[in-house]
Every structure is written in C-alpha cells, then in structure tokens.
Tab-separated table of N, CA and C in Angstrom:
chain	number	residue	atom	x	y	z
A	1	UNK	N	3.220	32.236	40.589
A	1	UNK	CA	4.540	32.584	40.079
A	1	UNK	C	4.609	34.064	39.746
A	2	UNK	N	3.857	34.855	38.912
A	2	UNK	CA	3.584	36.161	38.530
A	2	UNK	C	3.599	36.945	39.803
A	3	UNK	N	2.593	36.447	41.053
A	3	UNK	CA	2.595	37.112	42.107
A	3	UNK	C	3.724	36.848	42.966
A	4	UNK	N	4.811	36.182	42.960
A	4	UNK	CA	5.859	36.182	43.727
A	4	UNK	C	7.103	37.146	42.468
A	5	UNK	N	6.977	37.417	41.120
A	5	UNK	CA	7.956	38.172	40.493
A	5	UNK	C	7.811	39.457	40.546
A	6	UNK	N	6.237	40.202	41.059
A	6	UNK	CA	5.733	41.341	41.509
A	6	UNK	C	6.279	41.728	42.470
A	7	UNK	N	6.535	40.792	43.796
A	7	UNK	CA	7.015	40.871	44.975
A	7	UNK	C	8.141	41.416	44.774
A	8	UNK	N	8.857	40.263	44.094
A	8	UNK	CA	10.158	40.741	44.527
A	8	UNK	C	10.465	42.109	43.637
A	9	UNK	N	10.063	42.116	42.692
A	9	UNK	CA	10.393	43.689	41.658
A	9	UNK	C	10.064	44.731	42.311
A	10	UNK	N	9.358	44.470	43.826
A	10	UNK	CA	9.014	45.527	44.347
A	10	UNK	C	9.895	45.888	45.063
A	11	UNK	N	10.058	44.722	45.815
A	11	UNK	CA	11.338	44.322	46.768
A	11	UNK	C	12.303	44.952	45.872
A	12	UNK	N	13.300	44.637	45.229
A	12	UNK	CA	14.258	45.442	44.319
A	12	UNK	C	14.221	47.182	43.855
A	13	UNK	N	12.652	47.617	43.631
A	13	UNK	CA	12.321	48.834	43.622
A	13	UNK	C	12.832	49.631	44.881
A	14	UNK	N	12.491	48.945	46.186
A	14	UNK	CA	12.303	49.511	47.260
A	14	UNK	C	13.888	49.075	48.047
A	15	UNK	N	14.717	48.921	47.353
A	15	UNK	CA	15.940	48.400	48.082
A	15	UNK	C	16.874	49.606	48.537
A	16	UNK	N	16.732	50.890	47.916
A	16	UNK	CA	17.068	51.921	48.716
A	16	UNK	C	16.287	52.179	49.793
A	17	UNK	N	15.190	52.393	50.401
A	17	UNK	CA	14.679	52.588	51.339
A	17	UNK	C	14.662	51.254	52.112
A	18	UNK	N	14.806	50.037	52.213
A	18	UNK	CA	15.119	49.473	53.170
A	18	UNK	C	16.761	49.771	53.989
A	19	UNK	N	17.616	50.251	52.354
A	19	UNK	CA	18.905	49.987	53.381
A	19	UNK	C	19.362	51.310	53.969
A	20	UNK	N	18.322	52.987	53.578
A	20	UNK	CA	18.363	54.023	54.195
A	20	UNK	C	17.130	53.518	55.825
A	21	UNK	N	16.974	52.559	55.973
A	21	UNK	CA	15.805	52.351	57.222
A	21	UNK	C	14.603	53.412	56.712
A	22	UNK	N	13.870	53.574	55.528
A	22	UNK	CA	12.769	54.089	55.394
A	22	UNK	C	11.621	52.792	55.818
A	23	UNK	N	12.173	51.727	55.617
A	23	UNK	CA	11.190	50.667	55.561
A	23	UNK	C	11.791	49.465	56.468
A	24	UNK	N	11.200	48.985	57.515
A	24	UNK	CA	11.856	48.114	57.972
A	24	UNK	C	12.267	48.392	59.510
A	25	UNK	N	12.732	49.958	59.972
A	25	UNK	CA	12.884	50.201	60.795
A	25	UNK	C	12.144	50.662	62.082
A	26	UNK	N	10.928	50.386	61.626
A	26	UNK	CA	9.570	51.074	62.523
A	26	UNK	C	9.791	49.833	63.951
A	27	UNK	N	9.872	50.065	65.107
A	27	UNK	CA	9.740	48.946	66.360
A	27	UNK	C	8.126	48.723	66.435
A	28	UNK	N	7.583	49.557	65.803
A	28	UNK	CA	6.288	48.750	65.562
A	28	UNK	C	6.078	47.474	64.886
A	29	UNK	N	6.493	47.235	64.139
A	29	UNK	CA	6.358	46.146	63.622
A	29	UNK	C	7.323	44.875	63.785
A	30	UNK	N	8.193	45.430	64.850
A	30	UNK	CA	9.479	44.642	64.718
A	30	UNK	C	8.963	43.392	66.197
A	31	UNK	N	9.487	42.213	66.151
A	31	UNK	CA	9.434	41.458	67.661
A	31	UNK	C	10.811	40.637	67.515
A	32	UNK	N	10.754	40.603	68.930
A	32	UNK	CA	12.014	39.495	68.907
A	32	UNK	C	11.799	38.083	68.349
A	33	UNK	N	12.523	37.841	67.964
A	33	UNK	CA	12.557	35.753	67.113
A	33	UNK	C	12.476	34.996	68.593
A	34	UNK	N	11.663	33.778	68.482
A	34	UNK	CA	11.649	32.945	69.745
A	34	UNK	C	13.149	32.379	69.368
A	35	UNK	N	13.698	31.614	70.424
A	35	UNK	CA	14.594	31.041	70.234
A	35	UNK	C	14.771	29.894	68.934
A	36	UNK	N	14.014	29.024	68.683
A	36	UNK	CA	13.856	28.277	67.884
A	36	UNK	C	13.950	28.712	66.858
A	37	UNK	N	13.197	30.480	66.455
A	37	UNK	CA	13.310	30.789	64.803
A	37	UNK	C	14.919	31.171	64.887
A	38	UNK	N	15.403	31.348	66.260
A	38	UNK	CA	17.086	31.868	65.775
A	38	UNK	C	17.927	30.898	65.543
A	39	UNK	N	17.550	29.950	66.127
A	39	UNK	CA	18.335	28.709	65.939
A	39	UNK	C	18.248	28.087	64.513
A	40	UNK	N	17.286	28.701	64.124
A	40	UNK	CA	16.750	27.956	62.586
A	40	UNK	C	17.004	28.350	61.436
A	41	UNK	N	17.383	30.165	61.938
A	41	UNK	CA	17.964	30.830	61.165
A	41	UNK	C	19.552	30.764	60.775
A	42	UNK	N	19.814	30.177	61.968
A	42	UNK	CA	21.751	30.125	62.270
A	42	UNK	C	22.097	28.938	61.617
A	43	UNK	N	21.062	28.063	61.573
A	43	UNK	CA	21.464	26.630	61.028
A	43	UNK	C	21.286	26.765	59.466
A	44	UNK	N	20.295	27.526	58.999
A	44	UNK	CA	20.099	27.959	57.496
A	44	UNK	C	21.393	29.249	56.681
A	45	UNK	N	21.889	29.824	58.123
A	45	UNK	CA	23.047	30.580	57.547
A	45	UNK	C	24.433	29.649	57.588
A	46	UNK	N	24.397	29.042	58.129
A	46	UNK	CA	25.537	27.979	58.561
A	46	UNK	C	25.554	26.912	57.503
A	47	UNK	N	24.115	26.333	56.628
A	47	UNK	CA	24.500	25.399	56.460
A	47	UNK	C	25.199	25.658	55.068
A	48	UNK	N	26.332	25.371	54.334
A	48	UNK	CA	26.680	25.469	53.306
A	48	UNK	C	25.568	25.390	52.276
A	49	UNK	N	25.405	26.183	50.724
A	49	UNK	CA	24.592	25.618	49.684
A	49	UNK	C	25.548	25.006	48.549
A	50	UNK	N	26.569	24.833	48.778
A	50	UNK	CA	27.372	23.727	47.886
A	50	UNK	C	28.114	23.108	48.746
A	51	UNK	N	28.073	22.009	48.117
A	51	UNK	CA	28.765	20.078	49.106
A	51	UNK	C	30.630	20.105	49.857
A	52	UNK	N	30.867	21.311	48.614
A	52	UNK	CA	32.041	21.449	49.038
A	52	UNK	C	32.515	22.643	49.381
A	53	UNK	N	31.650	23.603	50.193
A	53	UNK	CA	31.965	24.496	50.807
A	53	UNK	C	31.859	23.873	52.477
A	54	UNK	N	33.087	23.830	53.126
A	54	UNK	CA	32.704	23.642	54.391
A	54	UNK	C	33.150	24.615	55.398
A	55	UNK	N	32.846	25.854	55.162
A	55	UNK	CA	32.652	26.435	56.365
A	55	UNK	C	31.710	27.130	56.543
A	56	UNK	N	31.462	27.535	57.786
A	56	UNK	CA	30.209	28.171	57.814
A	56	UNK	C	30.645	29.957	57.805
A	57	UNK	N	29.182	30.573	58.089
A	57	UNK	CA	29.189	31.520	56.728
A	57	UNK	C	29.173	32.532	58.746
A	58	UNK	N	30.285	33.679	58.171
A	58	UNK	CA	30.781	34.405	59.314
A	58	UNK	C	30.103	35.708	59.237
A	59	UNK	N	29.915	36.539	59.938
A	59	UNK	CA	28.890	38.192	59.601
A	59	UNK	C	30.530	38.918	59.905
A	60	UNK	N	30.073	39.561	58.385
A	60	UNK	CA	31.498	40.504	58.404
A	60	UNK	C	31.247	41.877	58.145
A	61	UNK	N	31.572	43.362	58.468
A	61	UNK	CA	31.632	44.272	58.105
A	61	UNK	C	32.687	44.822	57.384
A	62	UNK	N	32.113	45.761	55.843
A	62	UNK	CA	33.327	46.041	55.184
A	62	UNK	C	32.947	47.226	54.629
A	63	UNK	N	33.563	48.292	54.473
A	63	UNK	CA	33.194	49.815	53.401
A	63	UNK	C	33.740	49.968	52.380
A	64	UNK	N	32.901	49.979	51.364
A	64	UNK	CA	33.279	49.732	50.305
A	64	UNK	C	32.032	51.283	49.644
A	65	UNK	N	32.956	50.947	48.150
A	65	UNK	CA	32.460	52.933	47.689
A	65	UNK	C	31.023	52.724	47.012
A	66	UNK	N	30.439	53.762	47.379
A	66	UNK	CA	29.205	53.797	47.239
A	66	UNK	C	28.632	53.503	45.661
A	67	UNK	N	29.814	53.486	44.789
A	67	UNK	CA	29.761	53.531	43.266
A	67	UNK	C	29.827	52.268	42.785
A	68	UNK	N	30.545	51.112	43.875
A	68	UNK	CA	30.571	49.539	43.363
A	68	UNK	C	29.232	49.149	44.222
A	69	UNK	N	29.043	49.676	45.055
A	69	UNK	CA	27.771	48.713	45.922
A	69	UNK	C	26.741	48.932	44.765
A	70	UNK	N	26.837	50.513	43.861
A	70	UNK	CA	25.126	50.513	43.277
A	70	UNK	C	25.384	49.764	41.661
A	71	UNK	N	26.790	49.350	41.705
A	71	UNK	CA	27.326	48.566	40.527
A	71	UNK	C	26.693	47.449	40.756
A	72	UNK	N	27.276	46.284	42.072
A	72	UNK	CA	26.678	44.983	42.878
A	72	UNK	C	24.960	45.156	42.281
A	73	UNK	N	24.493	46.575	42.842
A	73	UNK	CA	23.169	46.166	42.804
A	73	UNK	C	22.377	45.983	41.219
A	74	UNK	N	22.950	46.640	40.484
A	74	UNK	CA	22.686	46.720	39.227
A	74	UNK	C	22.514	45.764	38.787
A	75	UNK	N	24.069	44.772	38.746
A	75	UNK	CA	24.335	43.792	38.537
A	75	UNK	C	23.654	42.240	38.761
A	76	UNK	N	23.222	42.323	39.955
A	76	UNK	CA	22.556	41.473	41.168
A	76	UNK	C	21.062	41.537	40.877
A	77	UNK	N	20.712	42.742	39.930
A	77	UNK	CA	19.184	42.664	40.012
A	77	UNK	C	18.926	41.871	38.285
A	78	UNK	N	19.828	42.502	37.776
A	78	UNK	CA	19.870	41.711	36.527
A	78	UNK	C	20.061	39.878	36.578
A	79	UNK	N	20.750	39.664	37.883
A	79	UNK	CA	21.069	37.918	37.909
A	79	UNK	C	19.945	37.102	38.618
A	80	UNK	N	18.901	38.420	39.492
A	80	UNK	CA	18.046	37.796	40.160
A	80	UNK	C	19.079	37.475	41.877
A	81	UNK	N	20.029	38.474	41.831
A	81	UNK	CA	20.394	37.970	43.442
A	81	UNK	C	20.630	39.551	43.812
A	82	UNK	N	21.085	39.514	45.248
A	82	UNK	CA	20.454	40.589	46.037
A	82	UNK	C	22.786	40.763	45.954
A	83	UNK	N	22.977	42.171	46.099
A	83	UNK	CA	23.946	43.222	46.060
A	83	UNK	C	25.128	41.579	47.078
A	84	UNK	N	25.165	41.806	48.156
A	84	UNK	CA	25.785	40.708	49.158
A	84	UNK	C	25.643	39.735	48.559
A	85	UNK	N	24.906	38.736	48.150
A	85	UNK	CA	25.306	37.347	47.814
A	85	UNK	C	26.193	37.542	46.801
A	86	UNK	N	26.020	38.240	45.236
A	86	UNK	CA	27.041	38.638	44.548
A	86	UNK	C	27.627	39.138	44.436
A	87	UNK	N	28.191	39.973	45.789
A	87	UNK	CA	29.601	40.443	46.536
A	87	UNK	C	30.485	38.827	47.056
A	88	UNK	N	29.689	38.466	47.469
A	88	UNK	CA	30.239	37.064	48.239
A	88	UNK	C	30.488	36.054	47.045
A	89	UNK	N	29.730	36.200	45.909
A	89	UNK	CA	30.302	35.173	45.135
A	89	UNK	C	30.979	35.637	43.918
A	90	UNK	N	31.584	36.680	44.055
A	90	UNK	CA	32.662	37.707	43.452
A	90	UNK	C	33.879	37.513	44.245
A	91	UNK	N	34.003	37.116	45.080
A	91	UNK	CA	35.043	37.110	46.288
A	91	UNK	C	35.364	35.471	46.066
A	92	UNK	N	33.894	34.645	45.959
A	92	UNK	CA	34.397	33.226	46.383
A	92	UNK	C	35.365	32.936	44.406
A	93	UNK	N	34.767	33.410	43.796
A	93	UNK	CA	35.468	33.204	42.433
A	93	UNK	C	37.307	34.000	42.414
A	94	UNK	N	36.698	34.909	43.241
A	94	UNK	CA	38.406	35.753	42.571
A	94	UNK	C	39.341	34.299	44.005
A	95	UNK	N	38.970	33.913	44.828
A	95	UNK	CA	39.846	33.355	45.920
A	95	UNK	C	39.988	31.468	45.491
A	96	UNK	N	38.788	31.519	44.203
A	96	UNK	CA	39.341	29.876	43.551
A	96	UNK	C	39.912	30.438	41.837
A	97	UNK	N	39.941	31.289	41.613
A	97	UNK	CA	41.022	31.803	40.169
A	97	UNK	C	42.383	31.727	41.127
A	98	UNK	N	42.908	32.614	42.338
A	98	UNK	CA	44.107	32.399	42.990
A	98	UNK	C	44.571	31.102	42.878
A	99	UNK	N	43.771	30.663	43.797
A	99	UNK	CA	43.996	28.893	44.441
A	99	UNK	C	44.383	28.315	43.043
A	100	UNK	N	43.553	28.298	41.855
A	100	UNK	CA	44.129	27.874	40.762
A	100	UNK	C	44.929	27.786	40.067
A	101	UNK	N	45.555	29.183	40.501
A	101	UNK	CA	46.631	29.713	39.588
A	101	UNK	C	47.879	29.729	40.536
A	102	UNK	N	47.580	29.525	41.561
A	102	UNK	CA	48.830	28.622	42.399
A	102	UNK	C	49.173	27.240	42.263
A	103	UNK	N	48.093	26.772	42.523
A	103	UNK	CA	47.895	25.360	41.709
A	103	UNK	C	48.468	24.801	40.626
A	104	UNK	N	48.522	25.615	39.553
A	104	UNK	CA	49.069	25.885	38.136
A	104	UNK	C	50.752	26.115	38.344
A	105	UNK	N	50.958	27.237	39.186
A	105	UNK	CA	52.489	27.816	39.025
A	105	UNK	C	53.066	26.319	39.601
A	106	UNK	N	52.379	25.674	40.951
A	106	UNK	CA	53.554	24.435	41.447
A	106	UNK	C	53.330	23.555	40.455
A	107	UNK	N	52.055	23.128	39.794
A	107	UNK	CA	52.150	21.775	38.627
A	107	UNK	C	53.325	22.577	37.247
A	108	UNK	N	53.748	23.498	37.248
A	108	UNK	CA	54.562	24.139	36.376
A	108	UNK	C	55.899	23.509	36.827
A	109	UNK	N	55.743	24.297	37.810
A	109	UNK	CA	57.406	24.250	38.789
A	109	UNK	C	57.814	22.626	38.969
A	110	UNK	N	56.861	21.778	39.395
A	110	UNK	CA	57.008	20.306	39.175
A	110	UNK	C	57.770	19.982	38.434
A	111	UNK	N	56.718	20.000	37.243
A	111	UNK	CA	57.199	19.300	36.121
A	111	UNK	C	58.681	20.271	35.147
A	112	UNK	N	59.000	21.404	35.694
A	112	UNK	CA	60.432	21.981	35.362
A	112	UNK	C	60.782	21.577	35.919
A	113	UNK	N	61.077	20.807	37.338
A	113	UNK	CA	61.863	20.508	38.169
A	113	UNK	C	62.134	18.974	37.752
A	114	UNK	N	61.253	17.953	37.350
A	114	UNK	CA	61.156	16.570	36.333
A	114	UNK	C	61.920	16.692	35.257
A	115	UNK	N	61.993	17.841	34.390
A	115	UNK	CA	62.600	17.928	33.444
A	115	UNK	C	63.905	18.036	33.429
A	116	UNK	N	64.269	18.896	34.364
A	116	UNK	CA	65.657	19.051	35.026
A	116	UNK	C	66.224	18.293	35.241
A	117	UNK	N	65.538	17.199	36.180
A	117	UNK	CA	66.155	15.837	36.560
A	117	UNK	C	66.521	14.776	35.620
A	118	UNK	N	65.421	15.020	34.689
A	118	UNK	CA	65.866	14.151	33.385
A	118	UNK	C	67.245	14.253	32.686
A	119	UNK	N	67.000	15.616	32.236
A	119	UNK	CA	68.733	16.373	31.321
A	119	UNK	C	69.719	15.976	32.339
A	120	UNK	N	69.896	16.281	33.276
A	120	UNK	CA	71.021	15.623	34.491
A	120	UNK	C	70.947	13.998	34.436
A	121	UNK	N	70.064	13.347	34.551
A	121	UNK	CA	70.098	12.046	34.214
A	121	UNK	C	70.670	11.594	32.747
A	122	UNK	N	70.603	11.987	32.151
A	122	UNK	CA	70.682	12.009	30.674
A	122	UNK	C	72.455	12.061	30.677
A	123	UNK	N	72.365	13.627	31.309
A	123	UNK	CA	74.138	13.773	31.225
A	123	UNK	C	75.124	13.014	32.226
A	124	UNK	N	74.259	12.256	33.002
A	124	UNK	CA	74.850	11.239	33.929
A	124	UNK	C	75.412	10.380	33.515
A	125	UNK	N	74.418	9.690	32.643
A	125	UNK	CA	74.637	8.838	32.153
A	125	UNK	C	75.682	8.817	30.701
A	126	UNK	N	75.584	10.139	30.229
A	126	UNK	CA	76.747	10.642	28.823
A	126	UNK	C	77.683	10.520	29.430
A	127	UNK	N	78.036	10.910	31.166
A	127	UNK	CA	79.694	11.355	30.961
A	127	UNK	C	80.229	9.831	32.024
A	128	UNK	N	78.469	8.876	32.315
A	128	UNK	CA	79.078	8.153	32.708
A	128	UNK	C	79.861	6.557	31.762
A	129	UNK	N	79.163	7.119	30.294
A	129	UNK	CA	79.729	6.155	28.816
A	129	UNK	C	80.561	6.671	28.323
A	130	UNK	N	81.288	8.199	28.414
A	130	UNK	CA	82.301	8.451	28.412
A	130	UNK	C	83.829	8.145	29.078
A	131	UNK	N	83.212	7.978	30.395
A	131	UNK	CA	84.351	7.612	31.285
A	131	UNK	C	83.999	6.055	31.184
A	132	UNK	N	83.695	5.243	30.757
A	132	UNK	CA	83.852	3.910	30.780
A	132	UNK	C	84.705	3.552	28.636
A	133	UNK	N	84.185	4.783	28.029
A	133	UNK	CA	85.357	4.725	26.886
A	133	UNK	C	86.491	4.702	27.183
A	134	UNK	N	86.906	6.127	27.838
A	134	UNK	CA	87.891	6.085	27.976
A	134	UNK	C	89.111	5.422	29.298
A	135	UNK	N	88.239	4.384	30.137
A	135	UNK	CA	88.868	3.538	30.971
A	135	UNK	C	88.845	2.093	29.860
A	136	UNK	N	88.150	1.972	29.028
A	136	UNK	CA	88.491	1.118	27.749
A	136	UNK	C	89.813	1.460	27.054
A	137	UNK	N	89.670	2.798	26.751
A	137	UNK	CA	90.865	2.882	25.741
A	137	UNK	C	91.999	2.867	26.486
A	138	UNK	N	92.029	3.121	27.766
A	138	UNK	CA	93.431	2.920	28.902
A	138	UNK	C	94.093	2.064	29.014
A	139	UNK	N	92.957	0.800	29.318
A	139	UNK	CA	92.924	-0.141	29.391
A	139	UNK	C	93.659	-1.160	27.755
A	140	UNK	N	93.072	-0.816	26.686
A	140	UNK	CA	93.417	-0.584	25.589
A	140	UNK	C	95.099	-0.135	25.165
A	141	UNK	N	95.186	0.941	25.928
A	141	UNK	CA	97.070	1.126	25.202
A	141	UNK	C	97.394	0.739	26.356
A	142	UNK	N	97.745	0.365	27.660
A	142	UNK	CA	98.326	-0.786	28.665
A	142	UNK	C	98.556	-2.004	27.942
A	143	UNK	N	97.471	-2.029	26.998
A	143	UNK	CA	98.059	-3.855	26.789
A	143	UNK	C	99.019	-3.768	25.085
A	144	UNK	N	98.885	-2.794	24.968
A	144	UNK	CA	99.220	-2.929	23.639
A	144	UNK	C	101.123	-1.859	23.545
C-alpha cells in the first residue's frame, strides 16, 4: 500500500513533464498495443462506472485557460483523481443541477397549472349555484 502511494505522489510530482512530453514521449520505449490490449482498453473506456450512466465515454478536445487546468490539478490531487476525470465530473454535476432544476421549474409549473384549475373549478361551480338561485328565484316570482 505505502509503495503504490509513493508511486503515485510521484506520478502527481511529475505531471508537468508528462503533459510537456518530458516523460513519456521517447519511441524508445513506446510499442504498439496488440489488438486485444486495444480492444480491452475500449471496452474499459466504454464501459460505464455507474449503473446509470449509459453512454459510452467519447474522446473530446477542448482549450481551456491554463489557470483552471492548474486549478483541476490542484484540486484533483487533493481528491486523489487526475485534472480530466474531475473536469468530467464537474461537467457531469453542473449537467444533473440543470436537468434538476428543469425538473423542478415543470413540477412547479404543474402544480400552478392544478391550482389554476382548481380556482376555475371552484368558480364554476360558484357561478354555477348562483345561476341555479337565481333561476329559483324566477321561478319563485312567476308563481307568486
């Protein structure tokens, strides 16, 4: 356990020079994946890690300022996740606060729209015991 929290603190140390290619970029060390590790890899990027995420996970490019990425990373090293995953799950939160809060405005709008129907029902029914008074009282001085 100790020797895998070394690792990665190193890993995190060294996260500017992987993403300037100081480290990582040598074709010496690099080989192509057999087919199988790519396939294995695509199925591990694909497969959702929550039950109710169902789509699979797309490679996107985006530029963003050099002052939030070293924010992400700050941030990300403090949570134990790497700059991108908690870009991605900064994104998946702000796009279910929306969904929610749309969610919210129609269960609003609903139930104003229920309420509405009620007071109109209500006064339906007032002006429809009104007009049965006063076809009483009509009825009423006719005979009298």
């Amino acid at each position: 356990m100790e020797n895998t929290e070394i690792k990665l603190a190193e890993f995190y140390e060294n996260t500017d020079k992987w993403e300037n290619r100081e480290l990582g970029a040598d074709e010496e060390f690099a080989s192509l994946a057999s087919e199988a590790d790519d396939d294995e890899l695509m199925s591990l990027l694909n497969e959702p890690e929550d039950e109710n995420i169902d789509s699979k996970m797309q490679l996107i490019s985006i530029r963003l300022p050099q002052t939030l990425i070293a924010d992400l990373k700050k941030i990300g090293k403090s949570e134990d996740l790497g700059y991108q995953t908690l870009a991605r799950e900064v994104l998946k939160r702000f796009v279910d606060a929306e969904n929610r809060k749309k969610y919210n405005e129609a269960i609003y709008e609903k139930e104003k729209a229920m309420a509405e129907n009620r007071r109109l029902a209500e006064e339906l029914e007032a002006i429809k015991k009104r007009n049965a008074e006063l076809h009483a009282k009509e009825g009423n001085q006719q005979c009298g």
